[in-house]
Structure formats: C-alpha cells, structure tokens
CSV table of C-alpha atoms in Angstrom, one decimal:
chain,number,residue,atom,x,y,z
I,56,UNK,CA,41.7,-24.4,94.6
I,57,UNK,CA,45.1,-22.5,95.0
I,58,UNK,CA,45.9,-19.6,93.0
I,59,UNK,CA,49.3,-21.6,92.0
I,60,UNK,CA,47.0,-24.0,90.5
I,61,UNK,CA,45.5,-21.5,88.2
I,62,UNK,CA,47.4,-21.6,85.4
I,63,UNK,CA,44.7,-20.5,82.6
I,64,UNK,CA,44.3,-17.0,82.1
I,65,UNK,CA,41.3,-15.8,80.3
I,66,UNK,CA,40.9,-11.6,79.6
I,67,UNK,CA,38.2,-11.1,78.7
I,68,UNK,CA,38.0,-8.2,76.5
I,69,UNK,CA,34.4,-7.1,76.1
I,70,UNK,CA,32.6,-4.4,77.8
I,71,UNK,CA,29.3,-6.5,78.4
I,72,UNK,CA,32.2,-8.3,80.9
I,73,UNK,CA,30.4,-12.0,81.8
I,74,UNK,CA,27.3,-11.0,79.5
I,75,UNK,CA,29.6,-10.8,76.4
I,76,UNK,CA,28.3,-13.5,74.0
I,77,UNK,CA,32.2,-14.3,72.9
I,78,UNK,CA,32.5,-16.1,76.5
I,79,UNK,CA,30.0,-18.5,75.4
I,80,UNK,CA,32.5,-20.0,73.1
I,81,UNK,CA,35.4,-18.9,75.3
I,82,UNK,CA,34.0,-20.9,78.0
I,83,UNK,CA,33.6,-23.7,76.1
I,84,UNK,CA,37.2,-23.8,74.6
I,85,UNK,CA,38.7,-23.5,78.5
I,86,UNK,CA,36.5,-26.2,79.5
I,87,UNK,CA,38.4,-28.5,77.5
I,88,UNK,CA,41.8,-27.4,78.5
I,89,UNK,CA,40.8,-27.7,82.1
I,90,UNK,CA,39.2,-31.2,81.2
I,91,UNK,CA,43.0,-31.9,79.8
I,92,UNK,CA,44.8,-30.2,81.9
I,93,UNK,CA,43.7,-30.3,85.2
I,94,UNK,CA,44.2,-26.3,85.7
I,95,UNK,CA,42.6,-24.2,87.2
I,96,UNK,CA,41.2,-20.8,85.4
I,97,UNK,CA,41.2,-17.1,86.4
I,98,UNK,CA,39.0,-14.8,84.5
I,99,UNK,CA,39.4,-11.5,84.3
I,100,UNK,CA,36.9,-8.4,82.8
I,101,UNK,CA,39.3,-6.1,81.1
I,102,UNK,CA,36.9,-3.0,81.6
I,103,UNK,CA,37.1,-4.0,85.2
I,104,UNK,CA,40.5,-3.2,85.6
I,105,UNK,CA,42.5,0.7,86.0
I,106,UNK,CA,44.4,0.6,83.2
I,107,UNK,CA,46.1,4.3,82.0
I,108,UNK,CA,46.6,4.7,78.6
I,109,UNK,CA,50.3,4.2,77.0
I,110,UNK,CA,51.7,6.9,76.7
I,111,UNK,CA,54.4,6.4,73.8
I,112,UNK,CA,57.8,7.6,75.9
I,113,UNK,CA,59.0,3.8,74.8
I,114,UNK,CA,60.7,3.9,78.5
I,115,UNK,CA,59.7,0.6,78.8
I,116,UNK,CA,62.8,-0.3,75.4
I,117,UNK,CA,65.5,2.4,77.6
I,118,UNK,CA,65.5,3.7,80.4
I,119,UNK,CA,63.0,1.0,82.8
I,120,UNK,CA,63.5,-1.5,80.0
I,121,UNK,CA,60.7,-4.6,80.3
I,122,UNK,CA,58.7,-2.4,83.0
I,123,UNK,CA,56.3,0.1,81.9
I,124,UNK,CA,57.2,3.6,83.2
I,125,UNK,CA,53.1,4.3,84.5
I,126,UNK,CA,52.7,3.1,87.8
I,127,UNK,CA,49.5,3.0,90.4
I,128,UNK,CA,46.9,0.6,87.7
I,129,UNK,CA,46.6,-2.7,87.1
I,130,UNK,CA,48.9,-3.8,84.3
I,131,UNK,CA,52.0,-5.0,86.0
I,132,UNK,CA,49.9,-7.3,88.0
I,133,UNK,CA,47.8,-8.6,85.3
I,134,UNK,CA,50.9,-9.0,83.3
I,135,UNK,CA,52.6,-11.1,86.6
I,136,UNK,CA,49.7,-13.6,86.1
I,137,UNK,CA,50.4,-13.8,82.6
I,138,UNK,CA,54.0,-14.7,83.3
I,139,UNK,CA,52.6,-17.2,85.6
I,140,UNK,CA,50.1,-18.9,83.1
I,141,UNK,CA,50.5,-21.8,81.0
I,142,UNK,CA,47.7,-21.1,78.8
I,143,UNK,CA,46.5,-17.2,77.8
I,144,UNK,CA,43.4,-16.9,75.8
I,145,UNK,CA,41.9,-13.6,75.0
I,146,UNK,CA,38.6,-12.9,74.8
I,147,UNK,CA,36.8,-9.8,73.0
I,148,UNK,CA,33.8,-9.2,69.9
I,149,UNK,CA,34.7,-7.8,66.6
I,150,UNK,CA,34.2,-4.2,66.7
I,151,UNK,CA,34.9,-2.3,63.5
I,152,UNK,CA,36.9,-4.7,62.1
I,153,UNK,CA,39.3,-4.7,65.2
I,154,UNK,CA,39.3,-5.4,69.1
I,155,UNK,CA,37.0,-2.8,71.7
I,156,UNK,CA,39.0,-0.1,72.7
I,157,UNK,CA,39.3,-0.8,76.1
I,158,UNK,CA,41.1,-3.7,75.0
I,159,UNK,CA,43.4,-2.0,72.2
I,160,UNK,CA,44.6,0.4,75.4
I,161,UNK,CA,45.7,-2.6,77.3
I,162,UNK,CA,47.2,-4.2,74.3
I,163,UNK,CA,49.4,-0.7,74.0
I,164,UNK,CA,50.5,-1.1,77.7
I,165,UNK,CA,51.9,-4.7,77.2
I,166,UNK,CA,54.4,-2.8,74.8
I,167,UNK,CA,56.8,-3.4,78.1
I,168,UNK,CA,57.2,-7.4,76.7
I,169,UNK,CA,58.1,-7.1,73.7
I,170,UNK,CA,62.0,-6.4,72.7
I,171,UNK,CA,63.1,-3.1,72.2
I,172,UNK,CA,63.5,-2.1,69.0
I,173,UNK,CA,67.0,-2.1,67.5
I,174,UNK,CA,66.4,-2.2,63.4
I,175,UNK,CA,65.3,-5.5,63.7
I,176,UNK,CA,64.1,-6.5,60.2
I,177,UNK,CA,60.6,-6.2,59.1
I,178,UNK,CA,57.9,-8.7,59.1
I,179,UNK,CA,58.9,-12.1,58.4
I,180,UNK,CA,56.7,-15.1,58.2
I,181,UNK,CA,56.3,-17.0,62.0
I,182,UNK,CA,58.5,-14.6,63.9
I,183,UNK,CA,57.4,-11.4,66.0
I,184,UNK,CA,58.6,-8.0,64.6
I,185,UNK,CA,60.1,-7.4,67.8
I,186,UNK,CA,60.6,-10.6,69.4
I,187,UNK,CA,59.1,-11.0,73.1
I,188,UNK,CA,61.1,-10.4,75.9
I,189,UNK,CA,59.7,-12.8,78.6
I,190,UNK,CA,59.8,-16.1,76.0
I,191,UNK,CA,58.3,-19.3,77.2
I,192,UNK,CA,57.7,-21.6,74.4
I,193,UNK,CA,54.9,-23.6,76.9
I,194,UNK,CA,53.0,-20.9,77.2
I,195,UNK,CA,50.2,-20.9,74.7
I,196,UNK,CA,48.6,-18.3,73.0
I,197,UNK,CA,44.4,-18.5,72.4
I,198,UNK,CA,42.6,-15.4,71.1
I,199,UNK,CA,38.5,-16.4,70.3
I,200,UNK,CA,36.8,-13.5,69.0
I,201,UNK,CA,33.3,-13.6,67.7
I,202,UNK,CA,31.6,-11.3,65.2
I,203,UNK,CA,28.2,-10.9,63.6
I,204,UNK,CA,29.3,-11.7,59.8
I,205,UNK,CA,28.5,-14.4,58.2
I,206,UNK,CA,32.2,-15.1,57.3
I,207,UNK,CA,35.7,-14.7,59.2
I,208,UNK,CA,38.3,-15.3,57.1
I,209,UNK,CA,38.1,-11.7,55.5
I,210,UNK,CA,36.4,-9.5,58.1
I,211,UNK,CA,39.6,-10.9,60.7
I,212,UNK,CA,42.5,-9.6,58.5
I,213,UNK,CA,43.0,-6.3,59.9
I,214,UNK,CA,42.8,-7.3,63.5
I,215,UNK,CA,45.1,-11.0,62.9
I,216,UNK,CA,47.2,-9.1,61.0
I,217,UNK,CA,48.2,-6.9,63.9
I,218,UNK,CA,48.5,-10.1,66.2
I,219,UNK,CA,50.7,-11.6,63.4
I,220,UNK,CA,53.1,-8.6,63.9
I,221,UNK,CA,53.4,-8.7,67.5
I,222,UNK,CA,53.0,-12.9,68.0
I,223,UNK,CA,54.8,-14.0,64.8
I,224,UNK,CA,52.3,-15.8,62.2
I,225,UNK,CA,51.4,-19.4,63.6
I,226,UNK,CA,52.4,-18.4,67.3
I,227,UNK,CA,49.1,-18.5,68.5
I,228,UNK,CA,45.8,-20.3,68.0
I,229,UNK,CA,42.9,-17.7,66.4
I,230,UNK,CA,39.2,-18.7,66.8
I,231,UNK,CA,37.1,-16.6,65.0
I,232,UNK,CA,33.2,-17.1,65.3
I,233,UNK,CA,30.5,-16.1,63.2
I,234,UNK,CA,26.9,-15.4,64.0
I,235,UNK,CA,27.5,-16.5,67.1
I,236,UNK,CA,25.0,-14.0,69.0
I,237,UNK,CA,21.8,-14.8,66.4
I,238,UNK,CA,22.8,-18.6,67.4
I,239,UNK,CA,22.5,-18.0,70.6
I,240,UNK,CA,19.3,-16.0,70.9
I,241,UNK,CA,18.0,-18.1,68.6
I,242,UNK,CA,19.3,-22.4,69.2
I,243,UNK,CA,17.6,-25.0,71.4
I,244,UNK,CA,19.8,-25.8,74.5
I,245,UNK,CA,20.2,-29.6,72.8
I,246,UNK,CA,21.8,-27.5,69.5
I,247,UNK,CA,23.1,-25.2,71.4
I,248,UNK,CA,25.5,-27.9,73.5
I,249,UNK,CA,26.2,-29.8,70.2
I,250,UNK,CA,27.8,-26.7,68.7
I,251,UNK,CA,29.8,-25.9,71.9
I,252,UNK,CA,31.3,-29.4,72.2
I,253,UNK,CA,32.9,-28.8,69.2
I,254,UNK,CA,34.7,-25.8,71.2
I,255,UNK,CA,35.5,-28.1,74.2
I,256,UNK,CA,37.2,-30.6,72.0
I,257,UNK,CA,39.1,-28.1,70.5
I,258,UNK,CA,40.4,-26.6,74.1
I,259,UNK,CA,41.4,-30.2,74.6
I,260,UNK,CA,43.6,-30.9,71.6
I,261,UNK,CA,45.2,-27.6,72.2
I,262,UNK,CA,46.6,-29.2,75.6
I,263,UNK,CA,46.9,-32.8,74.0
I,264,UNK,CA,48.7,-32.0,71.0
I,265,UNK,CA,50.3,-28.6,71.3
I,266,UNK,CA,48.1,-26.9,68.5
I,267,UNK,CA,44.9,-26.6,67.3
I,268,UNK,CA,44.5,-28.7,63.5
I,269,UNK,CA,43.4,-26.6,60.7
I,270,UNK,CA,40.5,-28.5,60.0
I,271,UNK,CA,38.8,-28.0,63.2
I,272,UNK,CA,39.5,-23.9,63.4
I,273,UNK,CA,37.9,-24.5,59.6
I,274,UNK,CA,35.0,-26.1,61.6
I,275,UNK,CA,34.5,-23.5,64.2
I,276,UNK,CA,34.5,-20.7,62.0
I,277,UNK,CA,32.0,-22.2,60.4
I,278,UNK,CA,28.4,-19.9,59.9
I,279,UNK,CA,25.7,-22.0,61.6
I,280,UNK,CA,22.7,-20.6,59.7
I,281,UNK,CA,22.8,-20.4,55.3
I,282,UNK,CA,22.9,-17.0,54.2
I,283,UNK,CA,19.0,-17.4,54.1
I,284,UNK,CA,18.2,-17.8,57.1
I,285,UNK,CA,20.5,-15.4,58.4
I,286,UNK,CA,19.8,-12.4,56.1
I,287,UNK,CA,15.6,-13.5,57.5
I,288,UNK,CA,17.2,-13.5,61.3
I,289,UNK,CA,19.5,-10.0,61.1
I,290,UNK,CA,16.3,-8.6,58.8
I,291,UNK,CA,14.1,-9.6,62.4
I,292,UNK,CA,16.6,-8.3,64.8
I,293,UNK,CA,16.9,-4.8,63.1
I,294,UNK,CA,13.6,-4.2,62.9
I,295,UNK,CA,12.9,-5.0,66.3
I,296,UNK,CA,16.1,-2.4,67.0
I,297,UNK,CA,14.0,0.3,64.6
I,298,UNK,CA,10.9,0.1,66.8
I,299,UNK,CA,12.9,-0.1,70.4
I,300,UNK,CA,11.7,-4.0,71.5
C-alpha cells in the first residue's frame, strides 16, 4: 500500500505503545473506517517519537507564525501527516483524570496550529477558543480513551473539557470506555468480538454519515460488568497487586 493511500492517522498516546489496552477498542473503531473507506492506516507510538517540550515563547503566534520555533524532533513531521489525513484519532488511557504526560507534551507542541491569539472572545459553545489555523472541515477528529471507572461521563470532564477549548464542543467524536482492561483479562474471545463489533460499526458510520449518533457513543461508554461484579473483579486484581502475582 502507498503512503498516499494512508489517510488514517492513529497516535497512539500510551506508554505500553501496542500493549496499551485503549488500542483494543482503537483498533476496532479504525477497522470500520478502513472497511468504509478504503484507507489505509499509519500508527504511530507517541513515546516512540523525540519530541522537546514547548517551551511557551508563543513564536509559533509572531515571529515563525504556524511553525514551531524548536527544531531537530519529530513534531513537524508528525504534524505533516496530520495535514495529510482524512481521519485523526487519538489514542491514550485515562491517567489522573487527564491524558499521559508524554501525550500532554505533544499536545503543547501542536500549539503552532491553532490561531494566534488576538482577544478573541472566550469560550463559546462549538467553536475553538483560538480557531485552528490549518482548517479542513473533512478532516475528522476521533479521540477513544479508555479508563478503569465504572462510569465516563464524569471522570472525562476535565480532560473533554480541555479538547472542547482547543476543538470547539461537537468538533470531534469522543469515545470514552470503561472497564475496558478487567473486560479484557477477563471476556471469552466469542464476547470479546461481540463487544468490539460494536466499535467497528461505529468507525463505519463515522465515514458513512459524517458523525458518530449519540446513542451509539451512549452504547460504547457503556460498563460491561454491574457494579457487582466489578467491585468482586477490581477487589481480585488488587489483591493479586498486594501480594506481587
């Protein structure tokens, strides 16, 4: 397959790289755009890539405006392929109620697309605070993030809220996934493939109708074990953790 013919982006986002139980679902979901689509994907391990930290000069609103100032890493060529993509879906865990830090430093460094700031006006429901310099309205947005609660729409707030700001509310498609990692230690494969074709249907209404319905991010947010059986499964796994199994 050509390069040109990889027009789905996937960074992932979690330090485990390919073992990160996120890509599961993440797999999944770019399954069915692929299946729609007939693109190609390239993934990409975040913590695999030299990345310098931002350092907050802001040359990238003045004096280099839309280019980053740091040169010699990675981020102008990751940020070519995102140019490039049709379809960008990040990939990451839940880590204290916000993204792993080696994905928060490259979230800093893609300061360079977003507009510089003027005195726009602040927040305002479905638009970017900034606006985003390198607009292409065909592009879509995915981030899938999974977390160990037994509930997303509260734990998520902090870290959607941030994506609200920079995306605009409703510019992007969030998949947020609980108990995901008990489910998979724990599922048959034949439950295990039932749940995940919920994901691949999903990828594939993305590319057939623009967006993702409400209904079906309601049903892939939603716990697979009651709180029963999940309080029993975390009470197993942490006392395996005590005793070092």
């Amino acid at each position: 397959m050509k390069d040109t013919e990889k027009k789905i982006i996937v960074l992932n986002g979690s330090p485990r790289k390919d073992n990160s139980v996120t890509m599961v679902a993440t797999r999944a979901f770019v399954k069915g755009i692929e299946n729609a689509s007939g693109f190609g994907t390239e993934y990409i391990n975040i913590s695999e890539l030299y990345i310098k930290p931002c350092l907050g000069c802001l040359s990238c609103w003045g004096r280099t405006e839309g280019r980053c100032v740091i040169e010699g890493d990675d981020i102008e060529r990751v940020k070519r392929m995102i140019l490039n993509a049709h379809y960008v879906v990040e990939s990451f865990p839940l880590y204290f109620f916000g993204m792993p830090g080696i994905m928060k430093v490259f979230t800093d460094r893609m300061l360079c697309m977003m507009n510089t700031y003027t005195g726009q006006n602040s927040h305002e429901e479905g638009k970017s605070v900034h606006g985003i310099r390198y607009e292409n309205h065909d592009r879509k947005f995915v981030i899938i993030s999974s977390c160990a609660y037994t509930e997303t729409e509260n734990v998520y707030k902090p870290l959607l809220s941030q994506f609200d700001y920079i995306c605009g509310n409703g510019n992007y498609t969030a998949v947020t996934v609980p108990q995901l990692k008990n489910l998979v230690d724990a599922a048959t494969e034949e439950r295990m493939n039932k749940y995940l074709k919920n994901f691949v249907d999903a990828g594939e209404m993305l590319v057939k109708s623009g967006r993702v319905d409400d209904e079906t991010l309601k049903v892939l947010s939603r716990p697979p074990f009651s709180n029963a059986v999940y309080t029993k499964l975390l009470n197993n796994f942490w006392e395996k953790e005590r005793r070092g199994q």
